C-alpha cells in the first residue's frame, strides 16, 4: 500500500479564465505560458477585448525549503495571476483615451503589469508574485478588438477617413507637381 497522499489541483482554464477548468495531479514549474481574454474600457468609453498571453515560471530560492513550499500557497495560481494582471491592465487602460491606447498599447500594458524601475526609468523585466514565487516574464498582445458594434463601426470609419485623406493629399500633391512642371515648360 503506497504511503503517499495525492492532492488534486483545481486551476482556472479556458479563455477567458474560469475557475476549476483544469484538474491536475502535478504542478509544473514552467517555463510555460497562459492566455486570457480581458475586457477593458478606455477613458472615452471604448470597450475592447484584449487577448493576452503571459510567459511564466516559478522561481523559488532552491536552497530554501520554506521558499520552495511557497509554490503551493496559492491553490489556483493561474486564476490568481490572470486576475491580478487583468486588474492592472484595466486600471491603466481606463486612464487613457482609445487613440492613445491604440498607438501605445504594448507600452501601456507592459508598464501596467511590470512597472517602471525608478533608478533606470525603464520597464522592468518581470512581475513577481511574492506569495508563491511566480514570475511573469513577458506579455504578448495577441489581439485587440472592439467589443460593441458602435466602436467597431467608428474604428472602420476612422480608418476609411484616414485612407481618403491620404489619397486626396497625394492627388493634390501630384496635381501641384504637374502644374509646376507645366509652368517650367512654358
Short mmCIF file of N, CA, C and O in Angstrom, two decimals, residues 72-149:
data_model
loop_
_atom_site.label_atom_id
_atom_site.label_comp_id
_atom_site.label_asym_id
_atom_site.label_seq_id
_atom_site.Cartn_x
_atom_site.Cartn_y
_atom_site.Cartn_z
N UNK A 72 3.06 26.23 -3.31
CA UNK A 72 1.76 25.62 -3.08
C UNK A 72 0.82 26.48 -2.23
O UNK A 72 -0.28 26.04 -1.90
N UNK A 73 1.23 27.70 -1.88
CA UNK A 73 0.39 28.53 -1.00
C UNK A 73 -0.83 29.12 -1.70
O UNK A 73 -1.80 29.45 -1.04
N UNK A 74 -0.79 29.26 -3.02
CA UNK A 74 -1.94 29.77 -3.77
C UNK A 74 -2.57 28.60 -4.50
O UNK A 74 -1.97 28.04 -5.42
N UNK A 75 -3.78 28.19 -4.09
CA UNK A 75 -4.40 26.98 -4.68
C UNK A 75 -4.59 27.07 -6.20
O UNK A 75 -4.36 26.11 -6.91
N UNK A 76 -5.01 28.23 -6.72
CA UNK A 76 -5.23 28.40 -8.15
C UNK A 76 -4.34 29.53 -8.66
O UNK A 76 -4.78 30.65 -8.84
N UNK A 77 -3.05 29.21 -8.88
CA UNK A 77 -2.11 30.26 -9.27
C UNK A 77 -2.45 30.86 -10.64
O UNK A 77 -2.19 32.03 -10.90
N UNK A 78 -3.07 30.07 -11.52
CA UNK A 78 -3.44 30.57 -12.85
C UNK A 78 -4.51 31.65 -12.72
O UNK A 78 -4.37 32.75 -13.26
N UNK A 79 -5.56 31.36 -11.99
CA UNK A 79 -6.64 32.33 -11.80
C UNK A 79 -6.15 33.57 -11.07
O UNK A 79 -6.50 34.69 -11.43
N UNK A 80 -5.33 33.37 -10.04
CA UNK A 80 -4.79 34.48 -9.27
C UNK A 80 -3.94 35.40 -10.15
O UNK A 80 -4.09 36.62 -10.14
N UNK A 81 -3.04 34.80 -10.94
CA UNK A 81 -2.16 35.59 -11.82
C UNK A 81 -2.97 36.32 -12.88
O UNK A 81 -2.76 37.52 -13.11
N UNK A 82 -3.91 35.63 -13.52
CA UNK A 82 -4.71 36.27 -14.58
C UNK A 82 -5.58 37.39 -14.02
O UNK A 82 -5.69 38.45 -14.65
N UNK A 83 -6.17 37.19 -12.85
CA UNK A 83 -6.99 38.25 -12.23
C UNK A 83 -6.15 39.47 -11.87
O UNK A 83 -6.57 40.61 -12.08
N UNK A 84 -4.96 39.24 -11.33
CA UNK A 84 -4.08 40.34 -10.95
C UNK A 84 -3.63 41.13 -12.18
O UNK A 84 -3.69 42.36 -12.19
N UNK A 85 -3.19 40.42 -13.21
CA UNK A 85 -2.73 41.09 -14.43
C UNK A 85 -3.89 41.84 -15.08
O UNK A 85 -3.75 43.00 -15.48
N UNK A 86 -5.06 41.20 -15.15
CA UNK A 86 -6.23 41.84 -15.77
C UNK A 86 -6.61 43.12 -15.03
O UNK A 86 -6.93 44.14 -15.65
N UNK A 87 -6.55 43.08 -13.72
CA UNK A 87 -6.89 44.25 -12.91
C UNK A 87 -5.93 45.40 -13.18
O UNK A 87 -6.34 46.56 -13.35
N UNK A 88 -4.64 45.10 -13.24
CA UNK A 88 -3.64 46.14 -13.52
C UNK A 88 -3.83 46.73 -14.92
O UNK A 88 -3.74 47.94 -15.12
N UNK A 89 -4.11 45.86 -15.90
CA UNK A 89 -4.30 46.33 -17.28
C UNK A 89 -5.56 47.19 -17.37
O UNK A 89 -5.54 48.27 -17.96
N UNK A 90 -6.67 46.74 -16.76
CA UNK A 90 -7.91 47.52 -16.79
C UNK A 90 -7.70 48.92 -16.20
O UNK A 90 -8.18 49.91 -16.74
N UNK A 91 -6.97 48.99 -15.07
CA UNK A 91 -6.72 50.27 -14.43
C UNK A 91 -5.94 51.23 -15.31
O UNK A 91 -6.26 52.41 -15.40
N UNK A 92 -4.92 50.73 -16.00
CA UNK A 92 -4.10 51.58 -16.87
C UNK A 92 -4.85 52.00 -18.13
O UNK A 92 -4.75 53.15 -18.56
N UNK A 93 -5.59 51.07 -18.72
CA UNK A 93 -6.32 51.38 -19.95
C UNK A 93 -7.43 52.40 -19.66
O UNK A 93 -7.69 53.29 -20.47
N UNK A 94 -8.06 52.30 -18.49
CA UNK A 94 -9.14 53.23 -18.14
C UNK A 94 -8.65 54.67 -18.03
O UNK A 94 -9.44 55.60 -18.16
N UNK A 95 -7.36 54.86 -17.84
CA UNK A 95 -6.80 56.20 -17.68
C UNK A 95 -6.39 56.84 -19.00
O UNK A 95 -5.95 57.99 -19.02
N UNK A 96 -6.52 56.12 -20.12
CA UNK A 96 -6.11 56.71 -21.40
C UNK A 96 -7.23 56.62 -22.43
O UNK A 96 -8.12 55.79 -22.33
N UNK A 97 -7.14 57.49 -23.43
CA UNK A 97 -8.14 57.51 -24.50
C UNK A 97 -7.92 56.34 -25.46
O UNK A 97 -6.84 55.73 -25.46
N UNK A 98 -8.92 56.08 -26.28
CA UNK A 98 -8.81 55.00 -27.26
C UNK A 98 -7.64 55.26 -28.20
O UNK A 98 -6.85 54.37 -28.49
N UNK A 99 -7.52 56.50 -28.67
CA UNK A 99 -6.46 56.84 -29.62
C UNK A 99 -5.08 56.62 -29.00
O UNK A 99 -4.19 56.04 -29.63
N UNK A 100 -4.91 57.06 -27.75
CA UNK A 100 -3.64 56.87 -27.04
C UNK A 100 -3.34 55.38 -26.85
O UNK A 100 -2.22 54.93 -27.07
N UNK A 101 -4.37 54.61 -26.45
CA UNK A 101 -4.18 53.17 -26.26
C UNK A 101 -3.85 52.50 -27.58
O UNK A 101 -2.97 51.63 -27.65
N UNK A 102 -4.54 52.92 -28.65
CA UNK A 102 -4.32 52.31 -29.98
C UNK A 102 -2.88 52.50 -30.44
O UNK A 102 -2.27 51.60 -31.01
N UNK A 103 -2.30 53.68 -30.14
CA UNK A 103 -0.93 53.99 -30.57
C UNK A 103 0.13 53.34 -29.68
O UNK A 103 1.22 53.03 -30.14
N UNK A 104 -0.16 53.17 -28.37
CA UNK A 104 0.86 52.73 -27.41
C UNK A 104 0.43 51.51 -26.59
O UNK A 104 0.82 51.38 -25.44
N UNK A 105 -0.38 50.63 -27.16
CA UNK A 105 -0.96 49.54 -26.37
C UNK A 105 0.09 48.65 -25.70
O UNK A 105 -0.04 48.32 -24.52
N UNK A 106 1.13 48.28 -26.42
CA UNK A 106 2.14 47.38 -25.84
C UNK A 106 2.83 48.03 -24.64
O UNK A 106 2.99 47.41 -23.59
N UNK A 107 3.21 49.30 -24.80
CA UNK A 107 3.90 50.00 -23.71
C UNK A 107 2.97 50.19 -22.51
O UNK A 107 3.39 49.99 -21.36
N UNK A 108 1.72 50.55 -22.76
CA UNK A 108 0.76 50.76 -21.67
C UNK A 108 0.54 49.46 -20.89
O UNK A 108 0.57 49.46 -19.66
N UNK A 109 0.36 48.37 -21.60
CA UNK A 109 0.11 47.08 -20.94
C UNK A 109 1.35 46.61 -20.19
O UNK A 109 1.26 46.20 -19.03
N UNK A 110 2.52 46.66 -20.82
CA UNK A 110 3.76 46.22 -20.16
C UNK A 110 4.07 47.06 -18.92
O UNK A 110 4.45 46.54 -17.89
N UNK A 111 3.87 48.38 -19.02
CA UNK A 111 4.11 49.26 -17.88
C UNK A 111 3.15 48.96 -16.74
O UNK A 111 3.54 48.93 -15.57
N UNK A 112 1.88 48.70 -17.08
CA UNK A 112 0.88 48.43 -16.04
C UNK A 112 1.19 47.15 -15.28
O UNK A 112 0.96 47.08 -14.07
N UNK A 113 1.71 46.15 -15.95
CA UNK A 113 1.99 44.87 -15.30
C UNK A 113 3.36 44.85 -14.63
O UNK A 113 3.48 44.52 -13.46
N UNK A 114 4.40 45.21 -15.36
CA UNK A 114 5.76 45.08 -14.85
C UNK A 114 6.20 46.27 -14.01
O UNK A 114 7.10 46.16 -13.18
N UNK A 115 5.61 47.45 -14.25
CA UNK A 115 6.03 48.64 -13.53
C UNK A 115 7.31 49.22 -14.12
O UNK A 115 7.91 48.65 -15.02
N UNK A 116 7.70 50.37 -13.59
CA UNK A 116 8.90 51.06 -14.07
C UNK A 116 9.93 51.11 -12.95
O UNK A 116 9.60 51.42 -11.81
N UNK A 117 11.16 50.77 -13.29
CA UNK A 117 12.25 50.83 -12.33
C UNK A 117 12.59 52.30 -12.09
O UNK A 117 12.95 53.01 -13.03
N UNK A 118 12.47 52.79 -10.84
CA UNK A 118 12.72 54.22 -10.58
C UNK A 118 14.16 54.65 -10.84
O UNK A 118 14.41 55.82 -11.14
N UNK A 119 15.11 53.74 -10.75
CA UNK A 119 16.51 54.09 -10.97
C UNK A 119 16.83 54.29 -12.45
O UNK A 119 17.52 55.22 -12.83
N UNK A 120 16.36 53.36 -13.29
CA UNK A 120 16.68 53.42 -14.71
C UNK A 120 15.57 54.06 -15.55
O UNK A 120 15.79 54.38 -16.71
N UNK A 121 14.38 54.20 -14.96
CA UNK A 121 13.20 54.73 -15.65
C UNK A 121 12.80 53.87 -16.85
O UNK A 121 12.24 54.36 -17.82
N UNK A 122 13.13 52.57 -16.78
CA UNK A 122 12.76 51.62 -17.84
C UNK A 122 11.76 50.61 -17.29
O UNK A 122 11.71 50.38 -16.08
N UNK A 123 11.01 50.00 -18.19
CA UNK A 123 10.03 48.98 -17.79
C UNK A 123 10.79 47.77 -17.25
O UNK A 123 11.77 47.31 -17.86
N UNK A 124 10.35 47.25 -16.10
CA UNK A 124 11.00 46.08 -15.50
C UNK A 124 10.85 44.85 -16.40
O UNK A 124 9.97 44.79 -17.25
N UNK A 125 11.71 43.85 -16.16
CA UNK A 125 11.72 42.63 -16.98
C UNK A 125 10.70 41.59 -16.53
O UNK A 125 10.38 40.69 -17.31
N UNK A 126 10.23 41.67 -15.29
CA UNK A 126 9.33 40.63 -14.79
C UNK A 126 8.45 41.18 -13.68
O UNK A 126 8.76 42.23 -13.08
N UNK A 127 7.35 40.48 -13.43
CA UNK A 127 6.47 40.78 -12.31
C UNK A 127 6.48 39.56 -11.41
O UNK A 127 6.23 38.44 -11.86
N UNK A 128 6.81 39.74 -10.13
CA UNK A 128 6.95 38.63 -9.20
C UNK A 128 5.78 38.60 -8.23
O UNK A 128 5.47 39.60 -7.60
N UNK A 129 5.13 37.43 -8.11
CA UNK A 129 4.14 37.20 -7.08
C UNK A 129 4.89 36.63 -5.88
O UNK A 129 5.27 35.45 -5.89
N UNK A 130 5.15 37.45 -4.87
CA UNK A 130 5.96 37.03 -3.73
C UNK A 130 5.32 35.88 -2.94
O UNK A 130 6.02 35.07 -2.36
N UNK A 131 3.98 35.83 -2.93
CA UNK A 131 3.30 34.79 -2.13
C UNK A 131 3.65 33.39 -2.60
O UNK A 131 3.77 32.48 -1.79
N UNK A 132 3.80 33.20 -3.92
CA UNK A 132 4.09 31.85 -4.42
C UNK A 132 5.29 31.79 -5.37
O UNK A 132 5.54 30.77 -6.00
N UNK A 133 6.04 32.88 -5.46
CA UNK A 133 7.27 32.93 -6.27
C UNK A 133 7.03 32.71 -7.76
O UNK A 133 7.89 32.20 -8.48
N UNK A 134 5.85 33.10 -8.23
CA UNK A 134 5.54 33.02 -9.66
C UNK A 134 6.07 34.28 -10.34
O UNK A 134 5.87 35.38 -9.84
N UNK A 135 6.74 34.10 -11.48
CA UNK A 135 7.26 35.22 -12.26
C UNK A 135 6.54 35.28 -13.60
O UNK A 135 6.46 34.27 -14.30
N UNK A 136 6.00 36.45 -13.92
CA UNK A 136 5.50 36.70 -15.27
C UNK A 136 6.64 37.42 -15.97
O UNK A 136 7.08 38.48 -15.52
N UNK A 137 7.15 36.84 -17.06
CA UNK A 137 8.35 37.39 -17.69
C UNK A 137 8.09 38.09 -19.02
O UNK A 137 8.95 38.79 -19.51
N UNK A 138 6.90 37.88 -19.60
CA UNK A 138 6.60 38.54 -20.87
C UNK A 138 5.10 38.57 -21.09
O UNK A 138 4.38 37.70 -20.59
N UNK A 139 4.64 39.56 -21.81
CA UNK A 139 3.23 39.65 -22.19
C UNK A 139 3.18 39.85 -23.69
O UNK A 139 3.83 40.74 -24.23
N UNK A 140 2.40 39.00 -24.35
CA UNK A 140 2.21 39.11 -25.79
C UNK A 140 0.76 39.52 -26.03
O UNK A 140 -0.16 38.87 -25.54
N UNK A 141 0.56 40.61 -26.75
CA UNK A 141 -0.79 41.06 -27.09
C UNK A 141 -1.15 40.37 -28.40
O UNK A 141 -0.64 40.72 -29.46
N UNK A 142 -2.03 39.37 -28.31
CA UNK A 142 -2.37 38.60 -29.50
C UNK A 142 -3.45 39.27 -30.34
O UNK A 142 -3.45 39.15 -31.55
N UNK A 143 -4.39 39.97 -29.68
CA UNK A 143 -5.41 40.69 -30.44
C UNK A 143 -6.04 41.79 -29.59
O UNK A 143 -6.08 41.69 -28.37
N UNK A 144 -6.50 42.82 -30.28
CA UNK A 144 -7.27 43.92 -29.67
C UNK A 144 -8.46 44.13 -30.59
O UNK A 144 -8.29 44.48 -31.76
N UNK A 145 -9.67 43.88 -30.06
CA UNK A 145 -10.87 44.02 -30.87
C UNK A 145 -11.92 44.80 -30.12
O UNK A 145 -12.11 44.59 -28.92
N UNK A 146 -12.63 45.69 -30.82
CA UNK A 146 -13.74 46.39 -30.16
C UNK A 146 -14.82 45.40 -29.74
O UNK A 146 -15.11 44.45 -30.46
N UNK A 147 -15.43 45.65 -28.58
CA UNK A 147 -16.47 44.74 -28.08
C UNK A 147 -17.81 45.06 -28.73
O UNK A 147 -18.49 44.17 -29.22
N UNK A 148 -18.18 46.34 -28.75
CA UNK A 148 -19.50 46.68 -29.29
C UNK A 148 -19.41 47.13 -30.74
O UNK A 148 -18.40 47.66 -31.20
N UNK A 149 -20.51 46.92 -31.46
CA UNK A 149 -20.57 47.21 -32.88
C UNK A 149 -20.36 48.69 -33.17
O UNK A 149 -19.72 49.05 -34.15
#
